[in-house]
Structure formats: structure tokens, C-alpha cells
Amino acid sequence: MNASEIKRMIETGLPESEVAVHSEDGHHFEALVVYEGFRGKSLLERHRMVYEALGDSFKSTLHALAIRTQLPGEG
């Protein structure tokens, strides 16, 4: 799995989100997800939403993903 695949999966699962995925070594990934749907959600709930967007692929092939979540206009 590569950064563009992760980005596409998150964007598909969280429509209208803005996603940036970065990896320095191809094994450890960092994702920044900006999504209005996070409004009113705790950090844990936001992360669960991203993991749900990744589905079973996350469990079987992705080993290291650091997630940052923001509302539009934050940051």
C-alpha cells in the first residue's frame, strides 16, 4: 500500500475531506485529514472515522499510520 492509495481510501470513506499522506520510507505513513464531519467529535472518534474509511486494508497491510485530524480553518 502506498500514500496515494491511502489518500484515495480516506477521501472515498470521508467524502469532501481534504487528505494529505506522506511517507519517508514507504512503510510508516502520516496522514492529515481535514473534514467538516469531524465537528463535535472527540479525537478518538475522529481517528475511528479515519480507520473505518480504511476498512480491513488497514488491519492487513498498513502497519504504521500517524493521523492528524482538523476541521476546515483549523491549524
mmCIF file of N, CA, C and O in Angstrom, residues 3-71:
data_model
loop_
_atom_site.group_PDB
_atom_site.id
_atom_site.type_symbol
_atom_site.label_atom_id
_atom_site.label_comp_id
_atom_site.label_asym_id
_atom_site.label_seq_id
_atom_site.Cartn_x
_atom_site.Cartn_y
_atom_site.Cartn_z
ATOM 1 N N ALA A 3 1.129 5.804 -0.404
ATOM 2 C CA ALA A 3 0.486 7.028 0.094
ATOM 3 C C ALA A 3 -0.729 7.417 -0.742
ATOM 4 O O ALA A 3 -1.755 7.827 -0.193
ATOM 5 N N SER A 4 -0.653 7.275 -2.055
ATOM 6 C CA SER A 4 -1.792 7.669 -2.889
ATOM 7 C C SER A 4 -2.988 6.752 -2.681
ATOM 8 O O SER A 4 -4.141 7.205 -2.728
ATOM 9 N N GLU A 5 -2.751 5.471 -2.439
ATOM 10 C CA GLU A 5 -3.850 4.537 -2.155
ATOM 11 C C GLU A 5 -4.524 4.875 -0.823
ATOM 12 O O GLU A 5 -5.753 4.850 -0.722
ATOM 13 N N ILE A 6 -3.725 5.188 0.178
ATOM 14 C CA ILE A 6 -4.267 5.557 1.488
ATOM 15 C C ILE A 6 -5.092 6.827 1.364
ATOM 16 O O ILE A 6 -6.212 6.914 1.870
ATOM 17 N N LYS A 7 -4.566 7.811 0.656
ATOM 18 C CA LYS A 7 -5.269 9.075 0.434
ATOM 19 C C LYS A 7 -6.615 8.828 -0.239
ATOM 20 O O LYS A 7 -7.649 9.332 0.195
ATOM 21 N N ARG A 8 -6.627 8.042 -1.303
ATOM 22 C CA ARG A 8 -7.852 7.742 -2.043
ATOM 23 C C ARG A 8 -8.878 7.049 -1.155
ATOM 24 O O ARG A 8 -10.068 7.380 -1.179
ATOM 25 N N MET A 9 -8.445 6.096 -0.355
ATOM 26 C CA MET A 9 -9.361 5.358 0.515
ATOM 27 C C MET A 9 -10.000 6.276 1.562
ATOM 28 O O MET A 9 -11.202 6.179 1.829
ATOM 29 N N ILE A 10 -9.202 7.157 2.144
ATOM 30 C CA ILE A 10 -9.745 8.080 3.144
ATOM 31 C C ILE A 10 -10.723 9.038 2.482
ATOM 32 O O ILE A 10 -11.824 9.279 3.001
ATOM 33 N N GLU A 11 -10.359 9.582 1.329
ATOM 34 C CA GLU A 11 -11.239 10.516 0.627
ATOM 35 C C GLU A 11 -12.548 9.843 0.205
ATOM 36 O O GLU A 11 -13.612 10.473 0.217
ATOM 37 N N THR A 12 -12.492 8.575 -0.160
ATOM 38 C CA THR A 12 -13.698 7.833 -0.531
ATOM 39 C C THR A 12 -14.587 7.615 0.689
ATOM 40 O O THR A 12 -15.806 7.775 0.618
ATOM 41 N N GLY A 13 -13.978 7.262 1.816
ATOM 42 C CA GLY A 13 -14.735 6.990 3.028
ATOM 43 C C GLY A 13 -15.239 8.227 3.738
ATOM 44 O O GLY A 13 -16.224 8.163 4.485
ATOM 45 N N LEU A 14 -14.551 9.359 3.518
ATOM 46 C CA LEU A 14 -14.943 10.629 4.132
ATOM 47 C C LEU A 14 -15.108 11.653 3.010
ATOM 48 O O LEU A 14 -14.230 12.484 2.770
ATOM 49 N N PRO A 15 -16.235 11.579 2.290
ATOM 50 C CA PRO A 15 -16.439 12.469 1.141
ATOM 51 C C PRO A 15 -16.269 13.943 1.511
ATOM 52 O O PRO A 15 -16.667 14.363 2.592
ATOM 53 N N GLU A 16 -15.675 14.686 0.603
ATOM 54 C CA GLU A 16 -15.407 16.115 0.754
ATOM 55 C C GLU A 16 -14.313 16.420 1.779
ATOM 56 O O GLU A 16 -14.149 17.561 2.200
ATOM 57 N N SER A 17 -13.559 15.402 2.171
ATOM 58 C CA SER A 17 -12.414 15.647 3.053
ATOM 59 C C SER A 17 -11.221 16.077 2.206
ATOM 60 O O SER A 17 -11.165 15.820 1.005
ATOM 61 N N GLU A 18 -10.279 16.749 2.866
ATOM 62 C CA GLU A 18 -9.004 17.089 2.246
ATOM 63 C C GLU A 18 -7.957 16.239 2.954
ATOM 64 O O GLU A 18 -7.849 16.286 4.178
ATOM 65 N N VAL A 19 -7.211 15.469 2.187
ATOM 66 C CA VAL A 19 -6.297 14.493 2.768
ATOM 67 C C VAL A 19 -4.909 14.655 2.172
ATOM 68 O O VAL A 19 -4.753 14.777 0.957
ATOM 69 N N ALA A 20 -3.909 14.639 3.034
ATOM 70 C CA ALA A 20 -2.512 14.612 2.607
ATOM 71 C C ALA A 20 -1.848 13.448 3.324
ATOM 72 O O ALA A 20 -1.976 13.312 4.538
ATOM 73 N N VAL A 21 -1.178 12.591 2.568
ATOM 74 C CA VAL A 21 -0.499 11.430 3.157
ATOM 75 C C VAL A 21 0.963 11.500 2.744
ATOM 76 O O VAL A 21 1.286 11.738 1.571
ATOM 77 N N HIS A 22 1.838 11.270 3.705
ATOM 78 C CA HIS A 22 3.275 11.378 3.483
ATOM 79 C C HIS A 22 3.983 10.168 4.081
ATOM 80 O O HIS A 22 3.574 9.656 5.123
ATOM 81 N N SER A 23 5.021 9.712 3.420
ATOM 82 C CA SER A 23 5.866 8.641 3.946
ATOM 83 C C SER A 23 7.298 8.897 3.522
ATOM 84 O O SER A 23 7.564 9.216 2.364
ATOM 85 N N GLU A 24 8.207 8.759 4.459
ATOM 86 C CA GLU A 24 9.627 8.919 4.129
ATOM 87 C C GLU A 24 10.266 7.600 3.702
ATOM 88 O O GLU A 24 11.238 7.599 2.976
ATOM 89 N N ASP A 25 9.683 6.474 4.175
ATOM 90 C CA ASP A 25 10.313 5.189 3.899
ATOM 91 C C ASP A 25 9.400 4.178 3.207
ATOM 92 O O ASP A 25 9.808 3.052 2.941
ATOM 93 N N GLY A 26 8.160 4.561 2.922
ATOM 94 C CA GLY A 26 7.239 3.649 2.265
ATOM 95 C C GLY A 26 6.576 2.645 3.187
ATOM 96 O O GLY A 26 5.771 1.829 2.740
ATOM 97 N N HIS A 27 6.897 2.719 4.477
ATOM 98 C CA HIS A 27 6.320 1.785 5.453
ATOM 99 C C HIS A 27 5.597 2.507 6.582
ATOM 100 O O HIS A 27 4.643 1.975 7.137
ATOM 101 N N HIS A 28 6.072 3.665 6.947
ATOM 102 C CA HIS A 28 5.470 4.475 8.005
ATOM 103 C C HIS A 28 4.836 5.694 7.337
ATOM 104 O O HIS A 28 5.507 6.394 6.588
ATOM 105 N N PHE A 29 3.552 5.901 7.631
ATOM 106 C CA PHE A 29 2.805 6.950 6.951
ATOM 107 C C PHE A 29 2.263 7.960 7.955
ATOM 108 O O PHE A 29 1.972 7.624 9.103
ATOM 109 N N GLU A 30 2.117 9.196 7.477
ATOM 110 C CA GLU A 30 1.477 10.265 8.243
ATOM 111 C C GLU A 30 0.348 10.813 7.385
ATOM 112 O O GLU A 30 0.548 11.089 6.208
ATOM 113 N N ALA A 31 -0.825 10.950 7.989
ATOM 114 C CA ALA A 31 -1.971 11.485 7.257
ATOM 115 C C ALA A 31 -2.529 12.696 7.986
ATOM 116 O O ALA A 31 -2.697 12.674 9.205
ATOM 117 N N LEU A 32 -2.805 13.735 7.225
ATOM 118 C CA LEU A 32 -3.523 14.894 7.732
ATOM 119 C C LEU A 32 -4.876 14.872 7.048
ATOM 120 O O LEU A 32 -4.962 14.868 5.810
ATOM 121 N N VAL A 33 -5.942 14.830 7.861
ATOM 122 C CA VAL A 33 -7.294 14.757 7.321
ATOM 123 C C VAL A 33 -8.078 15.964 7.822
ATOM 124 O O VAL A 33 -8.240 16.153 9.028
ATOM 125 N N VAL A 34 -8.526 16.789 6.888
ATOM 126 C CA VAL A 34 -9.333 17.975 7.199
ATOM 127 C C VAL A 34 -10.742 17.669 6.717
ATOM 128 O O VAL A 34 -10.952 17.389 5.524
ATOM 129 N N TYR A 35 -11.712 17.719 7.658
ATOM 130 C CA TYR A 35 -13.052 17.240 7.322
ATOM 131 C C TYR A 35 -14.092 17.908 8.210
ATOM 132 O O TYR A 35 -13.986 17.868 9.442
ATOM 133 N N GLU A 36 -15.081 18.499 7.578
ATOM 134 C CA GLU A 36 -16.163 19.151 8.325
ATOM 135 C C GLU A 36 -16.925 18.140 9.186
ATOM 136 O O GLU A 36 -17.437 18.476 10.254
ATOM 137 N N GLY A 37 -16.979 16.911 8.760
ATOM 138 C CA GLY A 37 -17.678 15.856 9.502
ATOM 139 C C GLY A 37 -17.082 15.558 10.862
ATOM 140 O O GLY A 37 -17.689 14.841 11.666
ATOM 141 N N PHE A 38 -15.914 16.104 11.157
ATOM 142 C CA PHE A 38 -15.299 15.916 12.478
ATOM 143 C C PHE A 38 -15.897 16.844 13.536
ATOM 144 O O PHE A 38 -15.649 16.664 14.719
ATOM 145 N N ARG A 39 -16.682 17.818 13.101
ATOM 146 C CA ARG A 39 -17.228 18.806 14.046
ATOM 147 C C ARG A 39 -18.007 18.099 15.151
ATOM 148 O O ARG A 39 -18.853 17.259 14.896
ATOM 149 N N GLY A 40 -17.670 18.435 16.395
ATOM 150 C CA GLY A 40 -18.339 17.860 17.561
ATOM 151 C C GLY A 40 -17.832 16.491 17.968
ATOM 152 O O GLY A 40 -18.328 15.909 18.927
ATOM 153 N N LYS A 41 -16.849 15.969 17.264
ATOM 154 C CA LYS A 41 -16.306 14.640 17.564
ATOM 155 C C LYS A 41 -15.038 14.763 18.398
ATOM 156 O O LYS A 41 -14.251 15.683 18.227
ATOM 157 N N SER A 42 -14.844 13.795 19.282
ATOM 158 C CA SER A 42 -13.607 13.750 20.070
ATOM 159 C C SER A 42 -12.463 13.272 19.173
ATOM 160 O O SER A 42 -12.697 12.751 18.068
ATOM 161 N N LEU A 43 -11.245 13.413 19.643
ATOM 162 C CA LEU A 43 -10.082 12.946 18.891
ATOM 163 C C LEU A 43 -10.203 11.453 18.590
ATOM 164 O O LEU A 43 -9.947 11.005 17.470
ATOM 165 N N LEU A 44 -10.619 10.677 19.572
ATOM 166 C CA LEU A 44 -10.777 9.233 19.384
ATOM 167 C C LEU A 44 -11.833 8.933 18.322
ATOM 168 O O LEU A 44 -11.627 8.082 17.449
ATOM 169 N N GLU A 45 -12.945 9.639 18.355
ATOM 170 C CA GLU A 45 -13.999 9.435 17.356
ATOM 171 C C GLU A 45 -13.509 9.800 15.959
ATOM 172 O O GLU A 45 -13.808 9.099 14.982
ATOM 173 N N ARG A 46 -12.730 10.860 15.854
ATOM 174 C CA ARG A 46 -12.175 11.265 14.559
ATOM 175 C C ARG A 46 -11.261 10.183 14.002
ATOM 176 O O ARG A 46 -11.326 9.823 12.826
ATOM 177 N N HIS A 47 -10.386 9.655 14.854
ATOM 178 C CA HIS A 47 -9.459 8.607 14.413
ATOM 179 C C HIS A 47 -10.218 7.357 13.993
ATOM 180 O O HIS A 47 -9.866 6.722 12.992
ATOM 181 N N ARG A 48 -11.255 7.010 14.743
ATOM 182 C CA ARG A 48 -12.061 5.839 14.377
ATOM 183 C C ARG A 48 -12.702 6.032 13.006
ATOM 184 O O ARG A 48 -12.798 5.085 12.223
ATOM 185 N N MET A 49 -13.143 7.238 12.718
ATOM 186 C CA MET A 49 -13.742 7.525 11.411
ATOM 187 C C MET A 49 -12.725 7.298 10.294
ATOM 188 O O MET A 49 -13.058 6.741 9.241
ATOM 189 N N VAL A 50 -11.490 7.714 10.511
ATOM 190 C CA VAL A 50 -10.442 7.516 9.500
ATOM 191 C C VAL A 50 -10.147 6.025 9.350
ATOM 192 O O VAL A 50 -10.054 5.500 8.232
ATOM 193 N N TYR A 51 -10.014 5.305 10.471
ATOM 194 C CA TYR A 51 -9.758 3.861 10.404
ATOM 195 C C TYR A 51 -10.892 3.132 9.690
ATOM 196 O O TYR A 51 -10.657 2.212 8.910
ATOM 197 N N GLU A 52 -12.134 3.550 9.927
ATOM 198 C CA GLU A 52 -13.281 2.927 9.247
ATOM 199 C C GLU A 52 -13.203 3.179 7.742
ATOM 200 O O GLU A 52 -13.543 2.302 6.949
ATOM 201 N N ALA A 53 -12.758 4.359 7.348
ATOM 202 C CA ALA A 53 -12.614 4.669 5.925
ATOM 203 C C ALA A 53 -11.579 3.753 5.271
ATOM 204 O O ALA A 53 -11.708 3.392 4.106
ATOM 205 N N LEU A 54 -10.568 3.355 6.026
ATOM 206 C CA LEU A 54 -9.531 2.469 5.505
ATOM 207 C C LEU A 54 -9.972 1.013 5.494
ATOM 208 O O LEU A 54 -9.415 0.197 4.759
ATOM 209 N N GLY A 55 -10.957 0.669 6.302
ATOM 210 C CA GLY A 55 -11.505 -0.681 6.316
ATOM 211 C C GLY A 55 -10.489 -1.738 6.703
ATOM 212 O O GLY A 55 -9.527 -1.486 7.427
ATOM 213 N N ASP A 56 -10.693 -2.926 6.190
ATOM 214 C CA ASP A 56 -9.842 -4.063 6.523
ATOM 215 C C ASP A 56 -8.433 -3.927 5.971
ATOM 216 O O ASP A 56 -7.516 -4.585 6.450
ATOM 217 N N SER A 57 -8.251 -3.089 4.978
ATOM 218 C CA SER A 57 -6.912 -2.894 4.410
ATOM 219 C C SER A 57 -5.944 -2.397 5.465
ATOM 220 O O SER A 57 -4.771 -2.746 5.468
ATOM 221 N N PHE A 58 -6.454 -1.567 6.358
ATOM 222 C CA PHE A 58 -5.590 -1.040 7.405
ATOM 223 C C PHE A 58 -5.060 -2.161 8.280
ATOM 224 O O PHE A 58 -3.888 -2.232 8.587
ATOM 225 N N LYS A 59 -5.923 -3.067 8.657
ATOM 226 C CA LYS A 59 -5.538 -4.147 9.559
ATOM 227 C C LYS A 59 -4.574 -5.120 8.904
ATOM 228 O O LYS A 59 -3.675 -5.643 9.549
ATOM 229 N N SER A 60 -4.763 -5.379 7.611
ATOM 230 C CA SER A 60 -3.973 -6.432 6.976
ATOM 231 C C SER A 60 -2.663 -5.950 6.346
ATOM 232 O O SER A 60 -1.718 -6.718 6.276
ATOM 233 N N THR A 61 -2.605 -4.700 5.901
ATOM 234 C CA THR A 61 -1.391 -4.286 5.192
ATOM 235 C C THR A 61 -0.703 -3.058 5.748
ATOM 236 O O THR A 61 0.497 -2.901 5.564
ATOM 237 N N LEU A 62 -1.431 -2.185 6.382
ATOM 238 C CA LEU A 62 -0.817 -0.976 6.927
ATOM 239 C C LEU A 62 -0.351 -1.244 8.349
ATOM 240 O O LEU A 62 -1.126 -1.713 9.168
ATOM 241 N N HIS A 63 0.876 -0.922 8.630
ATOM 242 C CA HIS A 63 1.405 -1.209 9.957
ATOM 243 C C HIS A 63 1.637 0.038 10.795
ATOM 244 O O HIS A 63 1.564 -0.021 12.008
ATOM 245 N N ALA A 64 1.915 1.142 10.142
ATOM 246 C CA ALA A 64 2.217 2.349 10.909
ATOM 247 C C ALA A 64 1.593 3.560 10.216
ATOM 248 O O ALA A 64 1.995 3.936 9.128
ATOM 249 N N LEU A 65 0.579 4.129 10.877
ATOM 250 C CA LEU A 65 -0.080 5.306 10.340
ATOM 251 C C LEU A 65 -0.317 6.291 11.469
ATOM 252 O O LEU A 65 -1.031 5.979 12.427
ATOM 253 N N ALA A 66 0.291 7.458 11.370
ATOM 254 C CA ALA A 66 0.054 8.545 12.327
ATOM 255 C C ALA A 66 -1.007 9.440 11.702
ATOM 256 O O ALA A 66 -0.904 9.813 10.530
ATOM 257 N N ILE A 67 -2.040 9.759 12.479
ATOM 258 C CA ILE A 67 -3.157 10.528 11.945
ATOM 259 C C ILE A 67 -3.275 11.857 12.700
ATOM 260 O O ILE A 67 -3.255 11.883 13.929
ATOM 261 N N ARG A 68 -3.416 12.933 11.933
ATOM 262 C CA ARG A 68 -3.776 14.248 12.480
ATOM 263 C C ARG A 68 -5.094 14.624 11.847
ATOM 264 O O ARG A 68 -5.272 14.478 10.634
ATOM 265 N N THR A 69 -6.023 15.098 12.659
ATOM 266 C CA THR A 69 -7.328 15.482 12.142
ATOM 267 C C THR A 69 -7.604 16.951 12.497
ATOM 268 O O THR A 69 -7.190 17.417 13.547
ATOM 269 N N GLN A 70 -8.279 17.621 11.576
ATOM 270 C CA GLN A 70 -8.611 19.025 11.784
ATOM 271 C C GLN A 70 -9.950 19.324 11.126
ATOM 272 O O GLN A 70 -10.346 18.649 10.169
ATOM 273 N N LEU A 71 -10.591 20.372 11.629
ATOM 274 C CA LEU A 71 -11.749 20.945 10.959
ATOM 275 C C LEU A 71 -11.233 21.953 9.932
ATOM 276 O O LEU A 71 -10.135 22.491 10.101
#
